PDB file of C-alpha atoms in Angstrom:
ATOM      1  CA  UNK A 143       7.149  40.629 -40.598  1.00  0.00           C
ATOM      2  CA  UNK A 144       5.422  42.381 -42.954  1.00  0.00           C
ATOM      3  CA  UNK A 145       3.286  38.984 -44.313  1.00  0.00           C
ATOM      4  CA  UNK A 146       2.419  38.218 -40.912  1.00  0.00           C
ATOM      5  CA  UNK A 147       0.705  41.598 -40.434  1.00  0.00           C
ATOM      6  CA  UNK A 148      -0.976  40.966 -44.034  1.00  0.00           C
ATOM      7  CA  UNK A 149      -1.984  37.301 -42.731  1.00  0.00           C
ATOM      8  CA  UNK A 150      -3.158  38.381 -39.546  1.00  0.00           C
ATOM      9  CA  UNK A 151      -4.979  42.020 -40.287  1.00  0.00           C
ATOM     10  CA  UNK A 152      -8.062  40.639 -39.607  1.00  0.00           C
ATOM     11  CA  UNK A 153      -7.183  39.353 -36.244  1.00  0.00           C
ATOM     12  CA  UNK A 154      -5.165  42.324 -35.186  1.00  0.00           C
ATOM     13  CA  UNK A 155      -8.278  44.847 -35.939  1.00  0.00           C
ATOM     14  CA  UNK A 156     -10.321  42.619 -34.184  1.00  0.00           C
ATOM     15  CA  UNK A 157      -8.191  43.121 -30.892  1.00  0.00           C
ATOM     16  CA  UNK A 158      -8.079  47.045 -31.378  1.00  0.00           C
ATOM     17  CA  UNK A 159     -11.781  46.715 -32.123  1.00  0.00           C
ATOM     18  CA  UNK A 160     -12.119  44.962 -28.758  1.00  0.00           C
ATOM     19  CA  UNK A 161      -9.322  47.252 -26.504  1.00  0.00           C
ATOM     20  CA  UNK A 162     -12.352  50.076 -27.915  1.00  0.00           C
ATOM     21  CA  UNK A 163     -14.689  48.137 -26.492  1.00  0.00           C
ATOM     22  CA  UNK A 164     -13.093  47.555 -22.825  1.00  0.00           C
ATOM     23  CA  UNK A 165     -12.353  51.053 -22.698  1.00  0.00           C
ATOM     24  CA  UNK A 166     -15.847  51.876 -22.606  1.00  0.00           C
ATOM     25  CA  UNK A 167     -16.570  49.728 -19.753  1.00  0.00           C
ATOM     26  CA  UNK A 168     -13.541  50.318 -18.052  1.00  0.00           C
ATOM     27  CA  UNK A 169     -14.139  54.068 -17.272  1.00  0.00           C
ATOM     28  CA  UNK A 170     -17.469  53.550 -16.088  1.00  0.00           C
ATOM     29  CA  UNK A 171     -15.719  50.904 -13.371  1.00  0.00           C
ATOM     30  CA  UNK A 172     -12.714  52.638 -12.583  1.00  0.00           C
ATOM     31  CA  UNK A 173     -15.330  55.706 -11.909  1.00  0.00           C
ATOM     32  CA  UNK A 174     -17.808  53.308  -9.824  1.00  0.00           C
ATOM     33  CA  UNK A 175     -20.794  54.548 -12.331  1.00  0.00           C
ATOM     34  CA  UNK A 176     -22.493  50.928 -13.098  1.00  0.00           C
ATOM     35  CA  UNK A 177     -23.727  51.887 -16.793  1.00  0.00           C
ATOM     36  CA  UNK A 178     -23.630  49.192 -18.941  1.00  0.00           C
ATOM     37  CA  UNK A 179     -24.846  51.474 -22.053  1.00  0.00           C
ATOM     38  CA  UNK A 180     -22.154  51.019 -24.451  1.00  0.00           C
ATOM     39  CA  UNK A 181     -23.229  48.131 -25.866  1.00  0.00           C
ATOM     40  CA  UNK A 182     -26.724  50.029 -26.924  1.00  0.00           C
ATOM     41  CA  UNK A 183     -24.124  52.737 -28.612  1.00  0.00           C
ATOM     42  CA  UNK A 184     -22.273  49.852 -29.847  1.00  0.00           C
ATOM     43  CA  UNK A 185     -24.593  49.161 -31.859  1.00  0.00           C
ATOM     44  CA  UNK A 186     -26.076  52.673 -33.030  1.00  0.00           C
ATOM     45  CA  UNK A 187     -22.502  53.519 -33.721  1.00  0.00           C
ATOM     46  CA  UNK A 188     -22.264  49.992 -35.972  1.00  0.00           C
ATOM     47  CA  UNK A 189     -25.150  51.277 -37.966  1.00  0.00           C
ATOM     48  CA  UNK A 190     -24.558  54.571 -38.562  1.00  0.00           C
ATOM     49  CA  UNK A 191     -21.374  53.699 -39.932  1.00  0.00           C
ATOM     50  CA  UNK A 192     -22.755  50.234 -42.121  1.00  0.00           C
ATOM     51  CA  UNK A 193     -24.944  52.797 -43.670  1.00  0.00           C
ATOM     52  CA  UNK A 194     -23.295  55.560 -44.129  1.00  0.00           C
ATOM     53  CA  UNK A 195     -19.477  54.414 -45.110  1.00  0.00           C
ATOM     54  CA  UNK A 196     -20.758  54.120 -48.731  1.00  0.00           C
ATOM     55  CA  UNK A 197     -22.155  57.115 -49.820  1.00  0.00           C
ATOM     56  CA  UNK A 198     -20.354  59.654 -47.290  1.00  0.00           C
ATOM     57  CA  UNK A 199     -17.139  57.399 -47.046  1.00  0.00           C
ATOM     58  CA  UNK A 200     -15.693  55.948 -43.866  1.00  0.00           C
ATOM     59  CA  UNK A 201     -14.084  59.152 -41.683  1.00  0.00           C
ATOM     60  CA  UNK A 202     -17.574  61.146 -42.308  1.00  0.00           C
ATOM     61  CA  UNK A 203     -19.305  58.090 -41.389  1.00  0.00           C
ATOM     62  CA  UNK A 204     -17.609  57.258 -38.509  1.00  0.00           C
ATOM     63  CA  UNK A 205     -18.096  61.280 -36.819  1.00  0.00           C
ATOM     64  CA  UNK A 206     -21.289  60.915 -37.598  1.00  0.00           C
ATOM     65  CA  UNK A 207     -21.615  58.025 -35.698  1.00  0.00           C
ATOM     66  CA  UNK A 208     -19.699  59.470 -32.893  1.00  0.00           C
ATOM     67  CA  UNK A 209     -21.513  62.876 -33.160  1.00  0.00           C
ATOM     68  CA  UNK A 210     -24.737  60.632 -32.671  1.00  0.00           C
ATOM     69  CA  UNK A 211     -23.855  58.553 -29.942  1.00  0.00           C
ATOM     70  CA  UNK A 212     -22.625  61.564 -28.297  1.00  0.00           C
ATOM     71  CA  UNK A 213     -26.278  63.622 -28.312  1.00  0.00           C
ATOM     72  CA  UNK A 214     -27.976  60.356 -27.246  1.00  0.00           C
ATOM     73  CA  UNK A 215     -25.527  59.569 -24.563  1.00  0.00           C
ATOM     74  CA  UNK A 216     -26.211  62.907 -22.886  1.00  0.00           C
ATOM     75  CA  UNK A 217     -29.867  62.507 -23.410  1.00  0.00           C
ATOM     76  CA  UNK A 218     -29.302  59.112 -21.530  1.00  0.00           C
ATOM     77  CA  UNK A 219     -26.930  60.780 -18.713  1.00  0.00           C
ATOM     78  CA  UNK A 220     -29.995  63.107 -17.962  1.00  0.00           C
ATOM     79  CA  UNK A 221     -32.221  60.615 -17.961  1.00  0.00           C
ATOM     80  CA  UNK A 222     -30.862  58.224 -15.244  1.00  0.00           C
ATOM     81  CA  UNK A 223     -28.579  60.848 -13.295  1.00  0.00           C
ATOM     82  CA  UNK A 224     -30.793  59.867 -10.115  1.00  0.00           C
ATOM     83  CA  UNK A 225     -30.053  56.293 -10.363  1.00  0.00           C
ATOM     84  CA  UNK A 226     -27.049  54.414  -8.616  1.00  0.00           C
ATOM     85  CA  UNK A 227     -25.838  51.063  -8.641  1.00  0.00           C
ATOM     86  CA  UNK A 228     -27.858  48.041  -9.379  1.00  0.00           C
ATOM     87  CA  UNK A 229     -30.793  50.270 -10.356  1.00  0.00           C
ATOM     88  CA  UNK A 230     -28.637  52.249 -13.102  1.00  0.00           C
ATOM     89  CA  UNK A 231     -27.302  49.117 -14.131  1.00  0.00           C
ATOM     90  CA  UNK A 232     -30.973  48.041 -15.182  1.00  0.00           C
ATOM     91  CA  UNK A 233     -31.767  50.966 -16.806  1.00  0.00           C
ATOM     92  CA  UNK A 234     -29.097  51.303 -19.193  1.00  0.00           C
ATOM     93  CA  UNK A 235     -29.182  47.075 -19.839  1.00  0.00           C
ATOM     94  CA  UNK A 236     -32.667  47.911 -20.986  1.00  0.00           C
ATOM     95  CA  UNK A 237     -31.729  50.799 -23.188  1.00  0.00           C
ATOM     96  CA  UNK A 238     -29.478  47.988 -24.844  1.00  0.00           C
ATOM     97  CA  UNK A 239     -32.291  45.583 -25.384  1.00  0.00           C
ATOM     98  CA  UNK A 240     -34.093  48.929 -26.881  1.00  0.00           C
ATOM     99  CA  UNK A 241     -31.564  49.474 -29.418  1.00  0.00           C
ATOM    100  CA  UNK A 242     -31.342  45.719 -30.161  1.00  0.00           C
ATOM    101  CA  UNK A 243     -35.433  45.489 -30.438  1.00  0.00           C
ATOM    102  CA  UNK A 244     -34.666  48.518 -33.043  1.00  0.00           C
ATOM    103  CA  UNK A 245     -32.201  46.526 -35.241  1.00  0.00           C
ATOM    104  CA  UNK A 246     -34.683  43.765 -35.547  1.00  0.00           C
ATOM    105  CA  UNK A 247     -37.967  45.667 -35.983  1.00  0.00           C
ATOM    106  CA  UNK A 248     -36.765  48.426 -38.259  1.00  0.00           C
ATOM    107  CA  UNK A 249     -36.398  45.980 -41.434  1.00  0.00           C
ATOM    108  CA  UNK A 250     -36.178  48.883 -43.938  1.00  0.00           C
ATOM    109  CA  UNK A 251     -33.019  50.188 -41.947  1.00  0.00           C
ATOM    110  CA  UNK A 252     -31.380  48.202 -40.657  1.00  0.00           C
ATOM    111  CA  UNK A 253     -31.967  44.508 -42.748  1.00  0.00           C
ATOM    112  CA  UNK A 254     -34.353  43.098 -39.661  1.00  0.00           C
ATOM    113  CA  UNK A 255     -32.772  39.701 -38.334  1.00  0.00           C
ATOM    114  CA  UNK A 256     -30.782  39.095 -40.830  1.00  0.00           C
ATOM    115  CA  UNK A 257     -28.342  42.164 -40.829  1.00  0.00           C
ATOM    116  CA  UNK A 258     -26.282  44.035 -43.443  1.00  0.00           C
ATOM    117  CA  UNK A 259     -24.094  42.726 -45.948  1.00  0.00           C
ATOM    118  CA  UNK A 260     -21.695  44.297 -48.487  1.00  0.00           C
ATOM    119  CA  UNK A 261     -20.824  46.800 -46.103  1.00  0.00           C
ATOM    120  CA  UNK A 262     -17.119  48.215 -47.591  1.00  0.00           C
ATOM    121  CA  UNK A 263     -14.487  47.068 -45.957  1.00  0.00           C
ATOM    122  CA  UNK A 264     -12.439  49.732 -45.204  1.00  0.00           C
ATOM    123  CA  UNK A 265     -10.741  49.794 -41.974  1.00  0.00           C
ATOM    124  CA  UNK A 266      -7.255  49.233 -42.273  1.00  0.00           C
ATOM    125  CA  UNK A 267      -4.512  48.558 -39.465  1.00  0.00           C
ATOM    126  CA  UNK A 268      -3.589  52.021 -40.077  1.00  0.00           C
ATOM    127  CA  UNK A 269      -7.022  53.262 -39.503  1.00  0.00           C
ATOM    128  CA  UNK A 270      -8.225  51.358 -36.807  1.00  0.00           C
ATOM    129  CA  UNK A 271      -5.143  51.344 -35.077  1.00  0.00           C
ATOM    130  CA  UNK A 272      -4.887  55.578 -34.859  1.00  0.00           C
ATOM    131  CA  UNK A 273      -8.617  55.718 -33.507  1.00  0.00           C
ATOM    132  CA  UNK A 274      -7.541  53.531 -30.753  1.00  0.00           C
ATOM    133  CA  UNK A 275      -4.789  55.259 -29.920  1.00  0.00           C
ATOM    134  CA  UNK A 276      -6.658  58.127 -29.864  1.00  0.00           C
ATOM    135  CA  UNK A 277      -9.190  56.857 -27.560  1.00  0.00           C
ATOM    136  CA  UNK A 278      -6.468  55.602 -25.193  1.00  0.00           C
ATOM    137  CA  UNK A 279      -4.980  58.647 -24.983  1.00  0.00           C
ATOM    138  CA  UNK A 280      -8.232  60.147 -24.581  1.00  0.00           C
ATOM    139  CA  UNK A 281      -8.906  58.061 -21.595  1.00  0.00           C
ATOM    140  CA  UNK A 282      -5.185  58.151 -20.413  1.00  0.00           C
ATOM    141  CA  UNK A 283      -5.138  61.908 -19.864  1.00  0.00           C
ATOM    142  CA  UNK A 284      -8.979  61.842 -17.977  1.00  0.00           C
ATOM    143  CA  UNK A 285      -7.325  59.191 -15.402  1.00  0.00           C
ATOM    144  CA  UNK A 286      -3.928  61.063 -15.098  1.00  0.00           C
ATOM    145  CA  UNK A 287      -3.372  62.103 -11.556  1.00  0.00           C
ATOM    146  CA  UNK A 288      -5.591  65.320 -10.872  1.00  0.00           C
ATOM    147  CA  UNK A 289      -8.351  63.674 -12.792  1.00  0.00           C
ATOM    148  CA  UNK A 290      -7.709  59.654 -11.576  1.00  0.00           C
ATOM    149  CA  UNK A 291      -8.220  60.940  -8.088  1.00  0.00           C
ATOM    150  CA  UNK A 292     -11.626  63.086  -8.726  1.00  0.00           C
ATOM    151  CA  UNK A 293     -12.631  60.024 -10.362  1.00  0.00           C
ATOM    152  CA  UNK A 294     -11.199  57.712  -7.561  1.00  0.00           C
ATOM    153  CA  UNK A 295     -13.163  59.476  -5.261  1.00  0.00           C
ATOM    154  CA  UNK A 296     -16.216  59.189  -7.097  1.00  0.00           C
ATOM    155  CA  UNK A 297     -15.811  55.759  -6.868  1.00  0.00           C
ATOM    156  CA  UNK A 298     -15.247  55.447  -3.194  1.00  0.00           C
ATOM    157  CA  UNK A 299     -17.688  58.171  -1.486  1.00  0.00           C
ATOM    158  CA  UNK A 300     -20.073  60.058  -4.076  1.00  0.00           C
ATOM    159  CA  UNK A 301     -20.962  62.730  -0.506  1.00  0.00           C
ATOM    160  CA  UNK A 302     -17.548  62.526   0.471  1.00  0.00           C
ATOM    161  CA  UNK A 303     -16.423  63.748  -2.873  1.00  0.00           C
ATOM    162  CA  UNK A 304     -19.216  66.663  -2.830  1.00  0.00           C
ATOM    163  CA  UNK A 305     -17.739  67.731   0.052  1.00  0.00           C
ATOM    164  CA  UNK A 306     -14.753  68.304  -1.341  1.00  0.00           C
ATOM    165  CA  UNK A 307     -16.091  70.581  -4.104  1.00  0.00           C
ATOM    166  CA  UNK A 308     -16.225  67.928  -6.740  1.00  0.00           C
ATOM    167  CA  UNK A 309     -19.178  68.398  -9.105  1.00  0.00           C
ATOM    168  CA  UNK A 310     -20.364  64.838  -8.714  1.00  0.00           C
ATOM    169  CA  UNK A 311     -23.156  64.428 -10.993  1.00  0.00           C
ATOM    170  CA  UNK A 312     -21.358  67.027 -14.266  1.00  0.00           C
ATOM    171  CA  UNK A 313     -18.819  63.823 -13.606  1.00  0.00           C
ATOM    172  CA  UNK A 314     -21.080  61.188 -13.606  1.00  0.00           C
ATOM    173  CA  UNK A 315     -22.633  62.460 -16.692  1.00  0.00           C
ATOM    174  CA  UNK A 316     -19.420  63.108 -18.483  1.00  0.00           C
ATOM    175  CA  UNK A 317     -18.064  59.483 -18.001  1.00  0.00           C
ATOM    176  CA  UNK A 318     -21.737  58.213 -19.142  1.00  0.00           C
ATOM    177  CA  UNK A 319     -21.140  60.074 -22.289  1.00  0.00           C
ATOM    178  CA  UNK A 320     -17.122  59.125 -22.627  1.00  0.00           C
ATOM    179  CA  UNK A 321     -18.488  55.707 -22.376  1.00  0.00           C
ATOM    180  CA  UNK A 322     -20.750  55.490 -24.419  1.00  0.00           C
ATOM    181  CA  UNK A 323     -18.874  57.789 -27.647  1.00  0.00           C
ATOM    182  CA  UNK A 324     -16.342  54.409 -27.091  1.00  0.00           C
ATOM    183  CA  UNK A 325     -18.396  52.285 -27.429  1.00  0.00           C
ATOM    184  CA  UNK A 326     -19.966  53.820 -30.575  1.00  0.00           C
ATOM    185  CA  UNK A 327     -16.706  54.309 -31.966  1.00  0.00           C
ATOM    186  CA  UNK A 328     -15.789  50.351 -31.519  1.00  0.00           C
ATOM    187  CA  UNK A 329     -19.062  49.738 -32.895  1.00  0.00           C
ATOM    188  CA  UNK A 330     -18.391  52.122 -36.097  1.00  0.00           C
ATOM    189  CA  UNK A 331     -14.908  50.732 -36.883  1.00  0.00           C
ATOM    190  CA  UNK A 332     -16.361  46.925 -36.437  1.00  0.00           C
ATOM    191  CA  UNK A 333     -18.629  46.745 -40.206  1.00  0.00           C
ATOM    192  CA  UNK A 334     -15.959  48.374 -41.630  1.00  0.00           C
ATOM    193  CA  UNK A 335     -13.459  45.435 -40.605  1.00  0.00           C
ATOM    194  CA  UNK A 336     -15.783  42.199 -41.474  1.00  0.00           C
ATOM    195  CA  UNK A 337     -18.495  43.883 -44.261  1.00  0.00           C
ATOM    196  CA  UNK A 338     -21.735  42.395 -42.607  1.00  0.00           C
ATOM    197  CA  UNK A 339     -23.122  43.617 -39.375  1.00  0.00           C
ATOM    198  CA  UNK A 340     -26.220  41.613 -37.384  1.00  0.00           C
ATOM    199  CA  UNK A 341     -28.524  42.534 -34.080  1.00  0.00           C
ATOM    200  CA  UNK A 342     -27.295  40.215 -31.949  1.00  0.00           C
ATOM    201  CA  UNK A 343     -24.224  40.927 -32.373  1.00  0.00           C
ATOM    202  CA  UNK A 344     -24.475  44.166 -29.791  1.00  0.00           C
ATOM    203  CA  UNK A 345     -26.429  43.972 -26.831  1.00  0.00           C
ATOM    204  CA  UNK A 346     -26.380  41.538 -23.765  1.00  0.00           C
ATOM    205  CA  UNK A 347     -23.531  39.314 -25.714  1.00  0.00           C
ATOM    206  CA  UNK A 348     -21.197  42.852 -26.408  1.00  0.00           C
ATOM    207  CA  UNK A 349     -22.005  43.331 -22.205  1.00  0.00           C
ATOM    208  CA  UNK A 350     -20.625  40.095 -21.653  1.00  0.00           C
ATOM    209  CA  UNK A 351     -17.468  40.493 -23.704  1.00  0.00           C
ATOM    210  CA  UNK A 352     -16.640  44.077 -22.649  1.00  0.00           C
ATOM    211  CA  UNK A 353     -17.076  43.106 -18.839  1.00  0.00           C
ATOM    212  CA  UNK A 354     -14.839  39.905 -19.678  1.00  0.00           C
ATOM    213  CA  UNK A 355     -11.932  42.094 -21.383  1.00  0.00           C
ATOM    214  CA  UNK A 356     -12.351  44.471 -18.212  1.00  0.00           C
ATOM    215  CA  UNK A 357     -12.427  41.475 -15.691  1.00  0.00           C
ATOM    216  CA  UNK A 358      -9.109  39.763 -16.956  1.00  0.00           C
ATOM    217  CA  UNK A 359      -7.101  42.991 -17.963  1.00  0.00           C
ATOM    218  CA  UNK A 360      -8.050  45.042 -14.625  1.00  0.00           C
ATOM    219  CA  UNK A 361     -10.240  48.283 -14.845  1.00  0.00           C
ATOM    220  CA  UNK A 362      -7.212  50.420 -12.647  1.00  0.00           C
ATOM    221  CA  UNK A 363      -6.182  51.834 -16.069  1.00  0.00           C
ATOM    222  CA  UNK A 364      -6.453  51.470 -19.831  1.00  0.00           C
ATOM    223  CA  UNK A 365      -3.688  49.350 -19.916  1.00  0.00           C
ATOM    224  CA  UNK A 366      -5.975  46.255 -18.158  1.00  0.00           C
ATOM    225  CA  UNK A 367      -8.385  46.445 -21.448  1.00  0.00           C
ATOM    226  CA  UNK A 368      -5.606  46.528 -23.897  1.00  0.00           C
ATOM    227  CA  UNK A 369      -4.115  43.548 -21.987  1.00  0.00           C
ATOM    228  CA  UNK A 370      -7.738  41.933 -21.452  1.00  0.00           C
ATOM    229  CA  UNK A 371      -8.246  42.597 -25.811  1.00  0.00           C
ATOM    230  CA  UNK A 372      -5.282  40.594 -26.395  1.00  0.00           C
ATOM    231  CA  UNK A 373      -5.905  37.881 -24.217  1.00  0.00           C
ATOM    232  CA  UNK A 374      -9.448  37.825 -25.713  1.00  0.00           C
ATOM    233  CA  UNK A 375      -8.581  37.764 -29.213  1.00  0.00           C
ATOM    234  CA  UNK A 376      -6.029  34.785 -28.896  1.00  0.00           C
ATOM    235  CA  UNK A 377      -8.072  32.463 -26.645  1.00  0.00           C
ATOM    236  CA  UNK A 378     -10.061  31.165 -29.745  1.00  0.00           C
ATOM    237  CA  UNK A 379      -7.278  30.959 -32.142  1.00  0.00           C
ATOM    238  CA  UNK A 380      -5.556  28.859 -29.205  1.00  0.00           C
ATOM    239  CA  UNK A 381      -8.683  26.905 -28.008  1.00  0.00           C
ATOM    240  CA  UNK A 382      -9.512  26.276 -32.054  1.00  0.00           C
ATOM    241  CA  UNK A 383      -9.040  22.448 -31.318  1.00  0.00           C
ATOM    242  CA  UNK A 384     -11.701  22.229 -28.369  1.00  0.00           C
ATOM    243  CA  UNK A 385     -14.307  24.674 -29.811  1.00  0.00           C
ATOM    244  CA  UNK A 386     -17.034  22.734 -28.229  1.00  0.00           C
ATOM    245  CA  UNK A 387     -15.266  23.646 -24.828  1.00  0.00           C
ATOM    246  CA  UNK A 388     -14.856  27.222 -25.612  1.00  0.00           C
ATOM    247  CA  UNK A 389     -17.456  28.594 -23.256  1.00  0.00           C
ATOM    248  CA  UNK A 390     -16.362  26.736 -20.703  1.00  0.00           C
ATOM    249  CA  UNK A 391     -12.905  27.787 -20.287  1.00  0.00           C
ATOM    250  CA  UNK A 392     -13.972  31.606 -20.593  1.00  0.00           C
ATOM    251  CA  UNK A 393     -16.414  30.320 -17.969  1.00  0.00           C
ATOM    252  CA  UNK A 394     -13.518  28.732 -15.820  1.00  0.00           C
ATOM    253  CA  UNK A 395     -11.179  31.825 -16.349  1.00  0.00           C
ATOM    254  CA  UNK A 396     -13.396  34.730 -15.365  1.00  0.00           C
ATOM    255  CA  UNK A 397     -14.501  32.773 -11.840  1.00  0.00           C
ATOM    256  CA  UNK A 398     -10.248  32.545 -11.161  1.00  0.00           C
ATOM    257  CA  UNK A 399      -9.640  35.740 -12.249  1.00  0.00           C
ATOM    258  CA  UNK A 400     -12.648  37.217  -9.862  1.00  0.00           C
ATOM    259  CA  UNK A 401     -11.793  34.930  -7.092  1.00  0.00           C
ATOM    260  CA  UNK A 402      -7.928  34.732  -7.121  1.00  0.00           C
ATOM    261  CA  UNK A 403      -7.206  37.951  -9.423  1.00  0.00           C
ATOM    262  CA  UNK A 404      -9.652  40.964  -8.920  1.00  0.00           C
ATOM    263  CA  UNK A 405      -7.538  43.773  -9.904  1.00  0.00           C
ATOM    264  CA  UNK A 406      -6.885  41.460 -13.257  1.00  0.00           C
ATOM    265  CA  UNK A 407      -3.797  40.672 -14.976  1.00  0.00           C
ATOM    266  CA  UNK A 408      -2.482  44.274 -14.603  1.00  0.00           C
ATOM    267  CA  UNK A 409      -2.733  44.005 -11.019  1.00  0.00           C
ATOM    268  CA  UNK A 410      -1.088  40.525 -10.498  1.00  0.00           C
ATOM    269  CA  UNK A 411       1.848  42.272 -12.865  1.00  0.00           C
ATOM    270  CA  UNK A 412       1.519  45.388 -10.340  1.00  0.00           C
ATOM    271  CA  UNK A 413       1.494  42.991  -7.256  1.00  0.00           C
ATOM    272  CA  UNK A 414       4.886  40.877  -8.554  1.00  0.00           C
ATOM    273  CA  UNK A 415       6.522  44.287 -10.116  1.00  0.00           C
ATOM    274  CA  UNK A 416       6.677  45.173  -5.851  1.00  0.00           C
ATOM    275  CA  UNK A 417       7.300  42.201  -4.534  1.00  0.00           C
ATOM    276  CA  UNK A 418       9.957  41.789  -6.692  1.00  0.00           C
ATOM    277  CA  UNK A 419      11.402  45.651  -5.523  1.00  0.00           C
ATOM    278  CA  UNK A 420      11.039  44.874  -1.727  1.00  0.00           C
ATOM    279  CA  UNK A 421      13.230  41.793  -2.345  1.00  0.00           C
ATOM    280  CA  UNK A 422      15.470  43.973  -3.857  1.00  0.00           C
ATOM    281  CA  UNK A 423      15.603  46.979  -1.232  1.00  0.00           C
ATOM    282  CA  UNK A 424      16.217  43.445   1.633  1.00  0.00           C
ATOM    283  CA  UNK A 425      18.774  42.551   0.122  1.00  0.00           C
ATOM    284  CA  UNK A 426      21.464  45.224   0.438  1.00  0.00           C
ATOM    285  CA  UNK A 427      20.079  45.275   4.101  1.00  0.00           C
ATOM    286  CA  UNK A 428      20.036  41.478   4.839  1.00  0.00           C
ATOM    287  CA  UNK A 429      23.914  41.639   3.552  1.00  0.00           C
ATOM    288  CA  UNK A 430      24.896  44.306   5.818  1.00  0.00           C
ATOM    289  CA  UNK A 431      23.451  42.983   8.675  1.00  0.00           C
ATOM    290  CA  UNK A 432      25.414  39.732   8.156  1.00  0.00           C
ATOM    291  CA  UNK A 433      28.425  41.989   8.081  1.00  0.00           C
TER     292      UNK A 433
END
């Protein structure tokens, strides 16, 4: 057991790395707020860490990243706190290309086009794996009950959930900012797995993958990203013999998942978990009947 974890670190920080990453875009779906900002923090969170893990070490480096993302987040959140749907989706896509148009242009920062290298390598399973549990907790105890229902109705009927005394736009800025501290954090921990970081790695490609890890997991909880991470993670180590093809099954899979699937994997398991119990609770009462 112990040589497969030492075989497969790489590929096991990889999938905490990305379960990071979904939760960042799943509490901006579960809370109907369409910002698609992490990916920007992604990458200022992937930077400030790359640059910093050397001479400050990785923990310092990675608050400071967090710290960062946090300030800039808010900024962000009071930027576009009159926007909704479609329009805030724009807006915070182009504060991604921003950040990636940064990464290129800023050669004497951040290496230009071609990136970082030597970055130390210093994220360990023990590491990386307590951050993300951190963060799921994090998220886990904001979507409990009392809060998964202010957020809920957030989601459903912004003026309806006024009404009721919810402060609708402290909440919408909040979940901005949860989002994107996430999504710096996956960024942070990321150089500190593979030791080079480049600009296109964040941006519209890192929107792409954390709405794919959302879409097959289900955004109802953080248990859909953690299942969506996984299922992420393995699909090129399985499809390894059709590489060429790869695209197009991740292609294939998202369209069944959004047409035959919507709530994701968690809520197929959901849907069976109660069909399964109503069989159960007929049963007894199909039996007595017959009696």
């Amino acid at each position: 057991m112990i040589e497969w974890f030492a075989s497969n670190e790489t590929l096991l920080l990889t999938a905490l790395a990305y379960h990071i990453v979904g939760l960042s875009f799943q509490v901006v779906l579960r809370s109907g707020v369409f910002s698609l900002a992490a990916a920007g923090f992604w990458g200022i969170g992937a930077y400030t860490s790359a640059l910093l893990s050397e001479p400050l070490g990785w923990a310092v480096a990675v608050v400071v990243a967090l710290a960062l993302a946090g300030a800039l987040a808010l900024g962000l959140a009071a930027v576009v706190a009159r926007l909704r749907g479609l329009y805030l989706g724009m807006a915070t896509i182009a504060f991604d290309l921003l950040v990636v148009s940064l990464a290129y242009g800023w050669d004497s920062l951040t290496g230009g086009a071609l990136g970082l290298f030597g970055i130390p390598r210093s994220a360990t399973l023990l590491s990386v794996g307590g951050l993300a549990v951190v963060a799921t907790f994090v998220v886990a105890m904001l979507q409990s009950r009392a809060g998964g229902r202010f957020v809920d109705a957030l989601r459903t009927d912004e003026t309806l959930a006024r009404s009721l005394g919810i402060e609708t736009g402290r909440l919408r800025a909040a979940t901005i900012v949860l989002s994107g501290v996430l999504g710096a954090l996956a960024g942070a921990v990321t150089p500190l797995i593979f030791g080079v970081l480049g600009p296109e790695e964040s941006g519209f490609p890192l929107v792409v993958l954390g709405l794919t890890i959302v879409v097959i997991g289900g955004s109802g909880s953080w248990v859909g990203p953690a299942i969506g991470a996984l299922v992420v993670t393995a699909l090129p180590e399985v499809l390894r013999g059709v590489d060429e093809w790869r695209d197009v099954v991740y292609g294939a899979l998202i369209v069944l998942m959004v047409i035959f699937a919507p709530s994701g994997l968690l809520g197929l398991a959901r849907s069976a978990r109660q069909g399964l119990r109503r069989r159960l609770v007929r049963a007894p009462a199909a039996e007595g009947a017959g009696r």
